[in-house]
Amino acid sequence: MPAAAIGQPGSRPSDGGVQGRGTGTVAAMPGADEFARLTEPFRPELLAHCYRMLGSVYDAEDQVQETLVRAWRSYGEFEGRASLRTWLYRIATNACLRAIETRGRRPLPSGLASASETTDGSLPPVRPEVSWLQPFPDALLPGGPADPAAIAVSRESVRLALIAALQYLPARQRAVLLLRDVLGWRAAEVANLLDTSTTAVNSALQRARAQLRQAAPAKDEMREPDDADKRALLDRYAAAFENADVAALMGLLREDAVLEMPPQPIWFAGRDLVGRFMAARVLTERGAFKMIPTTANGQPAFVAYLRESDGVHRAHAIQVLTISAGRIDRIVSFNDAALFPAFGMPHVLPAAAAAAATPVPG
């Protein structure tokens, strides 16, 4: 999803600067182009921060835009006692806290009900009143090719299980945990941002860590195979989908594998149940699916296109996979075509791509 251009939002303070509070100095007001130049380097990390807070790539983009609008309008109040980055994080965090008050948390199906024990019968209706968790494209994460350490940290901090677990923390605890443990802020800095005491920050951090330990998997439970083995596993997964080969797919799953499909509220736990559901309702026709590899939430993922009755493959789902001990532990299939623009993918798969040969299992 390309960054929205920063124009001249709303009313602008008068030319010539605005008096800085308590400093006795005049803060020069930059032009729109200069403001964009100053703030654009921080956009990727602000977007990732807002996503961790909100669990939605589109809500995160909205709050980044809100942050930049507020920063533009109040730039004359920026006293320079903190860095521009810190000031922007202050605005972004408070914007997210306000958004959480009105929108609530974003769950996965496994956070709302127990796993289904049968694949028989009709599927329950989708729940339009639920705002579901969304995946986050790795292409939008901060860091670059020259900074592999930053990339690794960014990916680890947006793992799908972690983002899902964060949704169960109270909003301010969520903010404290992210500012302290992900961004590495000092307790005094977080207290200043949240207008509270360092004692309150440390207490909130302890409670947040304790709750997160119960909900999120440990790092050693999320280890993935080496690149070559992972590529082969993912090739076999894509081939199983495109060939409608349920037996091949089941051979890639752990015995306790989980399948979730928001906005469908039903979910399945256990390889046999997942396989039966796939055979009955998903993998019923060879060539129905076309799978395009991508990455999301620091994890392997696929953009899934489904062939419709007119023979055209159209946007169907973003599938995010969790791999553990050389097998697939969890499939979260976000069945929402509205997510495709965030991943830079068209709603209709071009004919040349749709006609490409199905991958051969490695």
PDB file of C-alpha atoms in Angstrom, residues 138-264:
ATOM      1  CA  ASP A 138       6.480  -7.493   5.199  1.00  0.00           C
ATOM      2  CA  ALA A 139       7.117  -5.073   2.329  1.00  0.00           C
ATOM      3  CA  LEU A 140       5.827  -2.278   4.590  1.00  0.00           C
ATOM      4  CA  LEU A 141       8.148  -3.076   7.503  1.00  0.00           C
ATOM      5  CA  PRO A 142      10.937  -0.627   8.361  1.00  0.00           C
ATOM      6  CA  GLY A 143      14.544  -1.491   7.582  1.00  0.00           C
ATOM      7  CA  GLY A 144      16.338  -2.065   4.315  1.00  0.00           C
ATOM      8  CA  PRO A 145      18.706  -4.485   2.603  1.00  0.00           C
ATOM      9  CA  ALA A 146      21.676  -2.865   4.332  1.00  0.00           C
ATOM     10  CA  ASP A 147      20.156  -3.392   7.788  1.00  0.00           C
ATOM     11  CA  PRO A 148      19.334  -7.098   8.218  1.00  0.00           C
ATOM     12  CA  ALA A 149      19.309  -6.828  12.020  1.00  0.00           C
ATOM     13  CA  ALA A 150      16.582  -4.174  11.883  1.00  0.00           C
ATOM     14  CA  ILE A 151      14.586  -6.334   9.488  1.00  0.00           C
ATOM     15  CA  ALA A 152      14.816  -9.333  11.830  1.00  0.00           C
ATOM     16  CA  VAL A 153      13.628  -7.278  14.803  1.00  0.00           C
ATOM     17  CA  SER A 154      10.777  -5.778  12.770  1.00  0.00           C
ATOM     18  CA  ARG A 155       9.582  -9.191  11.617  1.00  0.00           C
ATOM     19  CA  GLU A 156       9.769 -10.709  15.093  1.00  0.00           C
ATOM     20  CA  SER A 157       7.709  -7.851  16.531  1.00  0.00           C
ATOM     21  CA  VAL A 158       4.796  -8.358  14.124  1.00  0.00           C
ATOM     22  CA  ARG A 159       4.446 -12.151  14.344  1.00  0.00           C
ATOM     23  CA  LEU A 160       0.787 -12.995  13.978  1.00  0.00           C
ATOM     24  CA  ALA A 161       0.576 -14.831  17.312  1.00  0.00           C
ATOM     25  CA  LEU A 162       2.087 -11.826  19.088  1.00  0.00           C
ATOM     26  CA  ILE A 163      -0.275  -9.331  17.436  1.00  0.00           C
ATOM     27  CA  ALA A 164      -3.244 -11.543  18.299  1.00  0.00           C
ATOM     28  CA  ALA A 165      -2.088 -11.788  21.917  1.00  0.00           C
ATOM     29  CA  LEU A 166      -1.561  -8.020  22.168  1.00  0.00           C
ATOM     30  CA  GLN A 167      -5.244  -7.525  21.353  1.00  0.00           C
ATOM     31  CA  TYR A 168      -6.138  -8.942  24.774  1.00  0.00           C
ATOM     32  CA  LEU A 169      -4.117  -6.377  26.687  1.00  0.00           C
ATOM     33  CA  PRO A 170      -5.782  -3.186  27.914  1.00  0.00           C
ATOM     34  CA  ALA A 171      -4.868  -0.331  25.589  1.00  0.00           C
ATOM     35  CA  ARG A 172      -2.414   1.439  27.901  1.00  0.00           C
ATOM     36  CA  GLN A 173      -0.710  -1.812  28.887  1.00  0.00           C
ATOM     37  CA  ARG A 174      -0.353  -2.567  25.179  1.00  0.00           C
ATOM     38  CA  ALA A 175       1.266   0.813  24.616  1.00  0.00           C
ATOM     39  CA  VAL A 176       3.632   0.389  27.574  1.00  0.00           C
ATOM     40  CA  LEU A 177       4.728  -3.077  26.457  1.00  0.00           C
ATOM     41  CA  LEU A 178       5.411  -1.963  22.886  1.00  0.00           C
ATOM     42  CA  LEU A 179       7.242   1.204  23.862  1.00  0.00           C
ATOM     43  CA  ARG A 180       9.393  -0.557  26.467  1.00  0.00           C
ATOM     44  CA  ASP A 181      10.015  -4.021  24.989  1.00  0.00           C
ATOM     45  CA  VAL A 182       9.829  -3.394  21.234  1.00  0.00           C
ATOM     46  CA  LEU A 183      11.084   0.180  20.902  1.00  0.00           C
ATOM     47  CA  GLY A 184      13.378   0.076  23.938  1.00  0.00           C
ATOM     48  CA  TRP A 185      12.186   3.279  25.547  1.00  0.00           C
ATOM     49  CA  ARG A 186      13.114   4.014  29.157  1.00  0.00           C
ATOM     50  CA  ALA A 187      10.354   3.901  31.761  1.00  0.00           C
ATOM     51  CA  ALA A 188      10.655   7.651  32.322  1.00  0.00           C
ATOM     52  CA  GLU A 189      10.164   8.324  28.597  1.00  0.00           C
ATOM     53  CA  VAL A 190       7.042   6.160  28.498  1.00  0.00           C
ATOM     54  CA  ALA A 191       5.706   7.811  31.649  1.00  0.00           C
ATOM     55  CA  ASN A 192       6.200  11.219  30.073  1.00  0.00           C
ATOM     56  CA  LEU A 193       4.388  10.147  26.906  1.00  0.00           C
ATOM     57  CA  LEU A 194       1.440   8.684  28.812  1.00  0.00           C
ATOM     58  CA  ASP A 195       1.363  11.439  31.471  1.00  0.00           C
ATOM     59  CA  THR A 196       1.810   8.968  34.307  1.00  0.00           C
ATOM     60  CA  SER A 197       4.485   7.882  36.785  1.00  0.00           C
ATOM     61  CA  THR A 198       7.392   5.526  36.215  1.00  0.00           C
ATOM     62  CA  THR A 199       5.958   3.326  38.972  1.00  0.00           C
ATOM     63  CA  ALA A 200       2.699   3.016  37.055  1.00  0.00           C
ATOM     64  CA  VAL A 201       4.615   2.237  33.851  1.00  0.00           C
ATOM     65  CA  ASN A 202       6.671  -0.508  35.496  1.00  0.00           C
ATOM     66  CA  SER A 203       3.553  -2.012  37.067  1.00  0.00           C
ATOM     67  CA  ALA A 204       1.702  -2.000  33.749  1.00  0.00           C
ATOM     68  CA  LEU A 205       4.708  -3.575  32.050  1.00  0.00           C
ATOM     69  CA  GLN A 206       4.853  -6.436  34.558  1.00  0.00           C
ATOM     70  CA  ARG A 207       1.137  -7.160  34.138  1.00  0.00           C
ATOM     71  CA  ALA A 208       1.383  -6.994  30.343  1.00  0.00           C
ATOM     72  CA  ARG A 209       4.363  -9.345  30.236  1.00  0.00           C
ATOM     73  CA  ALA A 210       2.617 -11.846  32.513  1.00  0.00           C
ATOM     74  CA  GLN A 211      -0.522 -11.880  30.379  1.00  0.00           C
ATOM     75  CA  LEU A 212       1.453 -12.103  27.154  1.00  0.00           C
ATOM     76  CA  ARG A 213       3.408 -15.116  28.413  1.00  0.00           C
ATOM     77  CA  GLN A 214       0.115 -16.976  28.775  1.00  0.00           C
ATOM     78  CA  ALA A 215      -1.172 -16.076  25.305  1.00  0.00           C
ATOM     79  CA  ALA A 216       1.812 -15.806  22.960  1.00  0.00           C
ATOM     80  CA  PRO A 217       4.135 -18.700  22.017  1.00  0.00           C
ATOM     81  CA  ALA A 218       7.717 -18.662  23.201  1.00  0.00           C
ATOM     82  CA  LYS A 219      10.389 -17.846  20.647  1.00  0.00           C
ATOM     83  CA  ASP A 220      11.767 -21.377  20.651  1.00  0.00           C
ATOM     84  CA  GLU A 221       8.297 -22.618  19.651  1.00  0.00           C
ATOM     85  CA  MET A 222       8.360 -20.474  16.507  1.00  0.00           C
ATOM     86  CA  ARG A 223      11.660 -21.603  15.001  1.00  0.00           C
ATOM     87  CA  GLU A 224      11.422 -22.244  11.309  1.00  0.00           C
ATOM     88  CA  PRO A 225      13.491 -24.607   9.121  1.00  0.00           C
ATOM     89  CA  ASP A 226      16.455 -23.476   7.064  1.00  0.00           C
ATOM     90  CA  ASP A 227      15.721 -21.478   3.916  1.00  0.00           C
ATOM     91  CA  ALA A 228      16.158 -24.396   1.514  1.00  0.00           C
ATOM     92  CA  ASP A 229      13.904 -26.687   3.556  1.00  0.00           C
ATOM     93  CA  LYS A 230      11.351 -23.921   4.000  1.00  0.00           C
ATOM     94  CA  ARG A 231      11.258 -23.184   0.268  1.00  0.00           C
ATOM     95  CA  ALA A 232      10.674 -26.855  -0.472  1.00  0.00           C
ATOM     96  CA  LEU A 233       7.911 -27.037   2.124  1.00  0.00           C
ATOM     97  CA  LEU A 234       6.211 -23.935   0.727  1.00  0.00           C
ATOM     98  CA  ASP A 235       6.505 -25.216  -2.845  1.00  0.00           C
ATOM     99  CA  ARG A 236       4.786 -28.428  -1.778  1.00  0.00           C
ATOM    100  CA  TYR A 237       2.076 -26.441   0.000  1.00  0.00           C
ATOM    101  CA  ALA A 238       1.355 -24.322  -3.085  1.00  0.00           C
ATOM    102  CA  ALA A 239       1.323 -27.428  -5.277  1.00  0.00           C
ATOM    103  CA  ALA A 240      -1.110 -29.175  -2.940  1.00  0.00           C
ATOM    104  CA  PHE A 241      -3.520 -26.257  -3.181  1.00  0.00           C
ATOM    105  CA  GLU A 242      -3.213 -25.834  -6.941  1.00  0.00           C
ATOM    106  CA  ASN A 243      -3.520 -29.580  -7.563  1.00  0.00           C
ATOM    107  CA  ALA A 244      -6.332 -30.009  -4.999  1.00  0.00           C
ATOM    108  CA  ASP A 245      -4.201 -32.715  -3.395  1.00  0.00           C
ATOM    109  CA  VAL A 246      -5.534 -33.103   0.137  1.00  0.00           C
ATOM    110  CA  ALA A 247      -3.291 -36.066   0.950  1.00  0.00           C
ATOM    111  CA  ALA A 248      -0.203 -34.062   0.007  1.00  0.00           C
ATOM    112  CA  LEU A 249      -1.378 -31.140   2.125  1.00  0.00           C
ATOM    113  CA  MET A 250      -1.991 -33.334   5.160  1.00  0.00           C
ATOM    114  CA  GLY A 251       1.540 -34.670   4.830  1.00  0.00           C
ATOM    115  CA  LEU A 252       2.819 -31.125   5.422  1.00  0.00           C
ATOM    116  CA  LEU A 253       0.779 -30.454   8.562  1.00  0.00           C
ATOM    117  CA  ARG A 254       1.627 -31.101  12.175  1.00  0.00           C
ATOM    118  CA  GLU A 255      -0.747 -33.404  13.991  1.00  0.00           C
ATOM    119  CA  ASP A 256      -2.076 -30.459  16.017  1.00  0.00           C
ATOM    120  CA  ALA A 257      -2.320 -28.061  13.052  1.00  0.00           C
ATOM    121  CA  VAL A 258      -4.882 -25.261  13.197  1.00  0.00           C
ATOM    122  CA  LEU A 259      -6.933 -23.672  10.411  1.00  0.00           C
ATOM    123  CA  GLU A 260      -8.606 -20.276  10.796  1.00  0.00           C
ATOM    124  CA  MET A 261     -10.471 -18.368   8.082  1.00  0.00           C
ATOM    125  CA  PRO A 262     -11.704 -14.921   9.174  1.00  0.00           C
ATOM    126  CA  PRO A 263     -14.353 -13.590   8.576  1.00  0.00           C
ATOM    127  CA  GLN A 264     -15.631 -17.168   8.918  1.00  0.00           C
TER     128      GLN A 264
END
